[in-house]
Amino acid sequence: MLQIKNLVVNYGAIQAVKDVSLNINTGEIVALIGANGAGKTTIVKTISGLLKPTSGSILYEQKNLQQKKAPEIVAAGIAQVPEGRHIFAGLSVAENLQMGAFLRRNRKSITDSLQEVYQRFPILKQRQNQDAATLSGGEQQMLAMARALMSQPKLLLLDEPSMGLAPIFIQEIFDIVQAIQKQGTTVLLIEQNARQALAIANRAYVLAAGHVTISGTGQELLANPAVQKAYLGG
Ligand SMILES: Nc1ncnc2c1ncn2[C@@H]1O[C@H](COP(=O)(O)OP(=O)(O)OP(=O)(O)O)[C@@H](O)[C@H]1O
Ligand SMILES: [Mg+2]
């Protein structure tokens, strides 16, 4: 579904991503783990068209993404839940969800999607008229995921969806990610909670200082001593 080849991304003179190659197959959860500053967010922003690669290629469904602008990439079926959520303050929960469907034209089908996300996230239904800025952190994270689902993505890019959440919410987020996969959506999951991410991932990549250093199935990485030492607390 997505094929990244020899990707290099610079911020001015700083090279954040240095020759990264990775693949995501249809239907998979692929986890990307790595220390702070490894380049994970940079990769996600480049896939979604917010950053331009210095070199290398990103193929999505055999087509090059480089020439496309961010809204065209959303229209092609790739949605991003950015690090730090970025919900729209001053808009209600329901209005935030409508924003996620900004490229869709069929009112009826948007209403159906809204009912589906309310079923998956009952707390958002309860809070549909509340200003999104006044939701708790966990609720905002759910809103960010639900909003991304409103674009009916084929590929969902999740940048640290469990960041800052209490353990009970973290488990719920991972459960929801699995449920989203079961519904047929492919997921790229960036996570600091490496153990839980690897447990639900079909495959995973370890990123260190802009390079992929280790890759394999989620189970292989959980059992890998180098991964255990560096990312799983020994
Ligand atoms: N706008 C920017 N200008 C300059 N350097 C940047 C910019 N954004 C990120 N960087 C640098 O690029 C490197 C990779 O950053 P990135 O945000 O991709 O890391 P990350 O793996 O997502 O880290 P974290 O786990 O902390 O979110 C870091 O060294 C960071 O300081
Ligand atoms: Mg990041």
CSV table of C-alpha atoms and ligand atoms in Angstrom, one decimal:
chain,number,residue,atom,x,y,z
A,1,MET,CA,0.0,0.0,0.0
A,2,LEU,CA,2.8,2.4,1.0
A,3,GLN,CA,6.4,2.1,-0.1
A,4,ILE,CA,9.0,4.5,1.3
A,5,LYS,CA,12.4,4.3,-0.5
A,6,ASN,CA,15.6,5.9,0.6
A,7,LEU,CA,13.8,8.9,2.1
A,8,VAL,CA,15.8,11.9,3.2
A,9,VAL,CA,14.2,14.9,4.9
A,10,ASN,CA,16.0,18.0,5.9
A,11,TYR,CA,15.0,21.0,8.0
A,12,GLY,CA,17.4,23.6,6.5
A,13,ALA,CA,20.9,22.2,7.4
A,14,ILE,CA,19.5,19.6,9.8
A,15,GLN,CA,19.0,16.2,8.4
A,16,ALA,CA,16.2,14.6,10.4
A,17,VAL,CA,15.6,11.5,8.2
A,18,LYS,CA,18.6,9.8,6.6
A,19,ASP,CA,17.9,7.1,4.1
A,20,VAL,CA,14.7,5.5,5.5
A,21,SER,CA,13.0,2.7,3.6
A,22,LEU,CA,9.9,1.0,4.8
A,23,ASN,CA,6.7,-0.7,3.6
A,24,ILE,CA,3.1,-0.9,4.8
A,25,ASN,CA,0.9,-3.6,3.4
A,26,THR,CA,-2.9,-3.3,3.1
A,27,GLY,CA,-4.6,-4.3,6.4
A,28,GLU,CA,-1.5,-4.2,8.6
A,29,ILE,CA,-0.8,-2.3,11.8
A,30,VAL,CA,2.9,-1.2,11.3
A,31,ALA,CA,4.5,0.3,14.4
A,32,LEU,CA,7.3,2.8,14.3
A,33,ILE,CA,9.3,3.1,17.5
A,34,GLY,CA,12.3,5.1,18.5
A,35,ALA,CA,13.7,7.6,20.9
A,36,ASN,CA,12.8,11.3,21.0
A,37,GLY,CA,14.2,13.1,18.0
A,38,ALA,CA,14.7,9.9,16.0
A,39,GLY,CA,12.6,11.4,13.1
A,40,LYS,CA,9.2,9.6,13.5
A,41,THR,CA,7.0,12.7,13.3
A,42,THR,CA,9.1,14.0,10.4
A,43,ILE,CA,8.3,10.8,8.4
A,44,VAL,CA,4.5,11.1,9.2
A,45,LYS,CA,4.5,14.8,8.1
A,46,THR,CA,6.3,13.9,4.9
A,47,ILE,CA,3.8,11.1,4.1
A,48,SER,CA,0.9,13.5,4.7
A,49,GLY,CA,2.5,16.2,2.4
A,50,LEU,CA,3.3,18.8,5.1
A,51,LEU,CA,7.0,18.4,4.5
A,52,LYS,CA,8.8,17.8,1.2
A,53,PRO,CA,11.5,15.1,0.9
A,54,THR,CA,15.0,16.2,0.1
A,55,SER,CA,15.3,12.9,-1.9
A,56,GLY,CA,13.8,9.4,-2.0
A,57,SER,CA,10.3,8.4,-2.9
A,58,ILE,CA,6.9,7.6,-1.3
A,59,LEU,CA,4.6,5.4,-3.4
A,60,TYR,CA,1.0,5.1,-2.3
A,61,GLU,CA,-1.0,2.5,-4.2
A,62,GLN,CA,1.8,2.5,-6.8
A,63,LYS,CA,1.5,6.3,-7.3
A,64,ASN,CA,4.1,8.9,-6.3
A,65,LEU,CA,2.9,11.2,-3.5
A,66,GLN,CA,5.6,13.9,-3.9
A,67,GLN,CA,3.7,16.0,-6.4
A,68,LYS,CA,0.5,16.0,-4.3
A,69,LYS,CA,-0.6,18.7,-1.8
A,70,ALA,CA,-1.8,17.7,1.7
A,71,PRO,CA,-5.6,17.9,0.8
A,72,GLU,CA,-5.1,15.7,-2.2
A,73,ILE,CA,-3.3,13.2,0.0
A,74,VAL,CA,-6.3,13.2,2.4
A,75,ALA,CA,-8.6,12.7,-0.7
A,76,ALA,CA,-6.5,9.8,-1.7
A,77,GLY,CA,-7.3,8.1,1.6
A,78,ILE,CA,-4.5,9.0,4.0
A,79,ALA,CA,-5.5,10.7,7.3
A,80,GLN,CA,-3.2,11.9,10.0
A,81,VAL,CA,-3.7,12.2,13.8
A,82,PRO,CA,-1.0,14.7,14.6
A,83,GLU,CA,1.2,14.6,17.6
A,84,GLY,CA,-0.4,16.8,20.3
A,85,ARG,CA,-3.9,16.3,18.8
A,86,HIS,CA,-4.6,19.8,17.4
A,87,ILE,CA,-8.3,19.8,17.9
A,88,PHE,CA,-10.1,23.0,16.9
A,89,ALA,CA,-10.8,25.0,20.1
A,90,GLY,CA,-13.9,27.1,20.1
A,91,LEU,CA,-15.7,24.5,17.9
A,92,SER,CA,-17.9,21.9,19.4
A,93,VAL,CA,-17.1,18.2,19.4
A,94,ALA,CA,-19.6,17.7,16.6
A,95,GLU,CA,-18.2,20.6,14.6
A,96,ASN,CA,-14.7,19.2,14.9
A,97,LEU,CA,-15.9,15.9,13.6
A,98,GLN,CA,-17.6,17.6,10.6
A,99,MET,CA,-14.2,19.2,9.8
A,100,GLY,CA,-12.8,15.7,9.4
A,101,ALA,CA,-15.2,15.2,6.5
A,102,PHE,CA,-14.3,18.5,4.8
A,103,LEU,CA,-13.5,16.8,1.5
A,104,ARG,CA,-16.7,14.7,1.4
A,105,ARG,CA,-19.8,15.9,-0.4
A,106,ASN,CA,-22.5,13.3,0.4
A,107,ARG,CA,-24.4,14.7,3.4
A,108,LYS,CA,-26.2,11.4,4.1
A,109,SER,CA,-23.0,9.4,4.1
A,110,ILE,CA,-21.3,12.0,6.4
A,111,THR,CA,-24.2,11.6,8.8
A,112,ASP,CA,-23.8,7.8,8.7
A,113,SER,CA,-20.1,8.2,9.5
A,114,LEU,CA,-20.9,10.5,12.4
A,115,GLN,CA,-23.2,7.9,13.9
A,116,GLU,CA,-20.5,5.2,13.4
A,117,VAL,CA,-17.9,7.3,15.2
A,118,TYR,CA,-20.4,8.1,18.0
A,119,GLN,CA,-20.9,4.3,18.4
A,120,ARG,CA,-17.2,3.7,18.6
A,121,PHE,CA,-16.6,6.7,20.9
A,122,PRO,CA,-19.8,7.0,23.1
A,123,ILE,CA,-18.1,9.7,25.2
A,124,LEU,CA,-18.0,12.0,22.1
A,125,LYS,CA,-21.7,11.5,21.5
A,126,GLN,CA,-22.4,12.6,25.1
A,127,ARG,CA,-20.2,15.6,24.7
A,128,GLN,CA,-21.1,16.5,21.1
A,129,ASN,CA,-22.1,20.1,21.9
A,130,GLN,CA,-19.3,20.8,24.3
A,131,ASP,CA,-16.4,23.1,23.2
A,132,ALA,CA,-13.7,20.7,22.2
A,133,ALA,CA,-11.0,22.7,24.1
A,134,THR,CA,-12.8,21.8,27.4
A,135,LEU,CA,-12.5,18.0,26.8
A,136,SER,CA,-10.1,16.0,29.0
A,137,GLY,CA,-6.8,15.0,27.4
A,138,GLY,CA,-8.0,11.4,26.8
A,139,GLU,CA,-11.3,12.7,25.3
A,140,GLN,CA,-9.4,15.1,23.0
A,141,GLN,CA,-7.2,12.2,21.8
A,142,MET,CA,-10.4,10.2,21.0
A,143,LEU,CA,-11.8,13.2,19.2
A,144,ALA,CA,-8.6,13.5,17.1
A,145,MET,CA,-8.9,9.9,16.1
A,146,ALA,CA,-12.6,10.1,15.4
A,147,ARG,CA,-12.1,13.2,13.3
A,148,ALA,CA,-9.5,11.4,11.2
A,149,LEU,CA,-11.9,8.5,10.7
A,150,MET,CA,-14.5,11.0,9.4
A,151,SER,CA,-12.4,11.3,6.2
A,152,GLN,CA,-12.9,7.5,5.7
A,153,PRO,CA,-9.2,6.8,5.4
A,154,LYS,CA,-7.6,3.7,3.9
A,155,LEU,CA,-4.4,4.5,5.8
A,156,LEU,CA,-4.4,6.1,9.2
A,157,LEU,CA,-1.2,7.7,10.5
A,158,LEU,CA,-1.3,7.9,14.3
A,159,ASP,CA,1.5,10.0,15.9
A,160,GLU,CA,1.7,9.0,19.6
A,161,PRO,CA,-2.0,8.6,20.3
A,162,SER,CA,-1.4,7.5,23.9
A,163,MET,CA,0.8,10.5,24.8
A,164,GLY,CA,0.0,11.9,28.2
A,165,LEU,CA,-2.9,9.6,29.0
A,166,ALA,CA,-3.6,7.5,32.1
A,167,PRO,CA,-3.0,3.8,31.8
A,168,ILE,CA,-6.7,2.9,31.5
A,169,PHE,CA,-7.1,5.4,28.6
A,170,ILE,CA,-3.9,4.1,27.0
A,171,GLN,CA,-5.3,0.6,26.9
A,172,GLU,CA,-8.5,1.9,25.4
A,173,ILE,CA,-6.6,3.7,22.7
A,174,PHE,CA,-4.8,0.5,21.8
A,175,ASP,CA,-8.1,-1.4,21.8
A,176,ILE,CA,-9.6,1.1,19.4
A,177,VAL,CA,-6.6,0.9,17.1
A,178,GLN,CA,-7.1,-2.8,16.8
A,179,ALA,CA,-10.8,-2.3,16.2
A,180,ILE,CA,-10.0,0.2,13.4
A,181,GLN,CA,-7.8,-2.4,11.8
A,182,LYS,CA,-10.5,-5.0,12.0
A,183,GLN,CA,-12.8,-2.7,10.1
A,184,GLY,CA,-10.3,-2.7,7.3
A,185,THR,CA,-8.2,0.4,7.9
A,186,THR,CA,-4.4,0.1,7.6
A,187,VAL,CA,-2.5,1.8,10.4
A,188,LEU,CA,0.9,3.4,10.9
A,189,LEU,CA,1.3,3.6,14.7
A,190,ILE,CA,4.0,5.8,16.2
A,191,GLU,CA,4.4,5.1,19.9
A,192,GLN,CA,6.6,5.6,23.0
A,193,ASN,CA,4.7,2.8,24.7
A,194,ALA,CA,6.7,0.3,22.6
A,195,ARG,CA,5.6,-2.8,24.4
A,196,GLN,CA,1.9,-2.2,23.8
A,197,ALA,CA,2.5,-1.0,20.3
A,198,LEU,CA,4.6,-4.1,19.4
A,199,ALA,CA,2.0,-6.4,20.9
A,200,ILE,CA,-0.7,-5.2,18.5
A,201,ALA,CA,1.6,-4.5,15.5
A,202,ASN,CA,1.9,-7.0,12.6
A,203,ARG,CA,5.3,-5.5,11.8
A,204,ALA,CA,7.5,-2.8,13.2
A,205,TYR,CA,10.5,-0.6,12.5
A,206,VAL,CA,12.9,0.8,15.0
A,207,LEU,CA,14.2,4.3,14.0
A,208,ALA,CA,17.4,5.7,15.5
A,209,ALA,CA,18.8,9.0,14.5
A,210,GLY,CA,17.1,9.1,11.2
A,211,HIS,CA,17.9,5.5,10.2
A,212,VAL,CA,15.9,2.2,10.4
A,213,THR,CA,18.1,0.0,12.6
A,214,ILE,CA,15.8,-3.0,13.2
A,215,SER,CA,12.7,-4.3,11.6
A,216,GLY,CA,10.5,-7.4,11.9
A,217,THR,CA,7.2,-8.7,13.1
A,218,GLY,CA,5.9,-7.2,16.4
A,219,GLN,CA,6.6,-10.5,18.1
A,220,GLU,CA,10.2,-10.6,16.8
A,221,LEU,CA,10.9,-7.2,18.1
A,222,LEU,CA,9.4,-7.9,21.5
A,223,ALA,CA,11.8,-10.9,21.7
A,224,ASN,CA,14.8,-9.0,20.4
A,225,PRO,CA,17.4,-8.3,23.2
A,226,ALA,CA,18.6,-5.0,21.6
A,227,VAL,CA,15.0,-3.8,21.4
A,228,GLN,CA,14.3,-4.9,25.0
A,229,LYS,CA,17.3,-3.1,26.3
A,230,ALA,CA,16.8,0.2,24.5
A,231,TYR,CA,13.0,0.4,24.3
A,232,LEU,CA,11.3,-2.0,26.7
A,233,GLY,CA,13.1,-1.2,29.9
A,234,GLY,CA,15.4,-4.1,29.8
B,1,LIG,N1,10.9,22.5,12.2
B,1,LIG,C1,12.1,22.0,12.6
B,1,LIG,N2,13.2,22.7,12.4
B,1,LIG,C2,14.4,22.1,12.7
B,1,LIG,N3,14.6,20.9,13.2
B,1,LIG,C3,13.5,20.2,13.4
B,1,LIG,C4,12.2,20.7,13.1
B,1,LIG,N4,11.3,19.7,13.4
B,1,LIG,C5,12.0,18.7,13.9
B,1,LIG,N5,13.4,18.9,13.9
B,1,LIG,C6,14.4,18.1,14.3
B,1,LIG,O1,14.4,16.8,13.6
B,1,LIG,C7,14.7,15.7,14.4
B,1,LIG,C8,13.6,14.7,14.3
B,1,LIG,O2,12.4,15.3,14.9
B,1,LIG,P1,11.0,14.5,14.9
B,1,LIG,O3,10.0,15.4,15.5
B,1,LIG,O4,10.8,13.9,13.6
B,1,LIG,O5,11.4,13.4,16.0
B,1,LIG,P2,10.4,12.2,16.7
B,1,LIG,O6,11.0,10.9,16.4
B,1,LIG,O7,9.0,12.5,16.3
B,1,LIG,O8,10.6,12.6,18.2
B,1,LIG,P3,9.6,12.6,19.5
B,1,LIG,O9,9.5,11.2,19.9
B,1,LIG,O10,10.2,13.5,20.5
B,1,LIG,O11,8.3,13.1,19.0
B,1,LIG,C9,14.9,16.3,15.8
B,1,LIG,O12,16.3,16.4,16.0
B,1,LIG,C10,14.3,17.7,15.8
B,1,LIG,O13,14.9,18.6,16.6
B,2,MG,MG,7.3,13.0,17.3
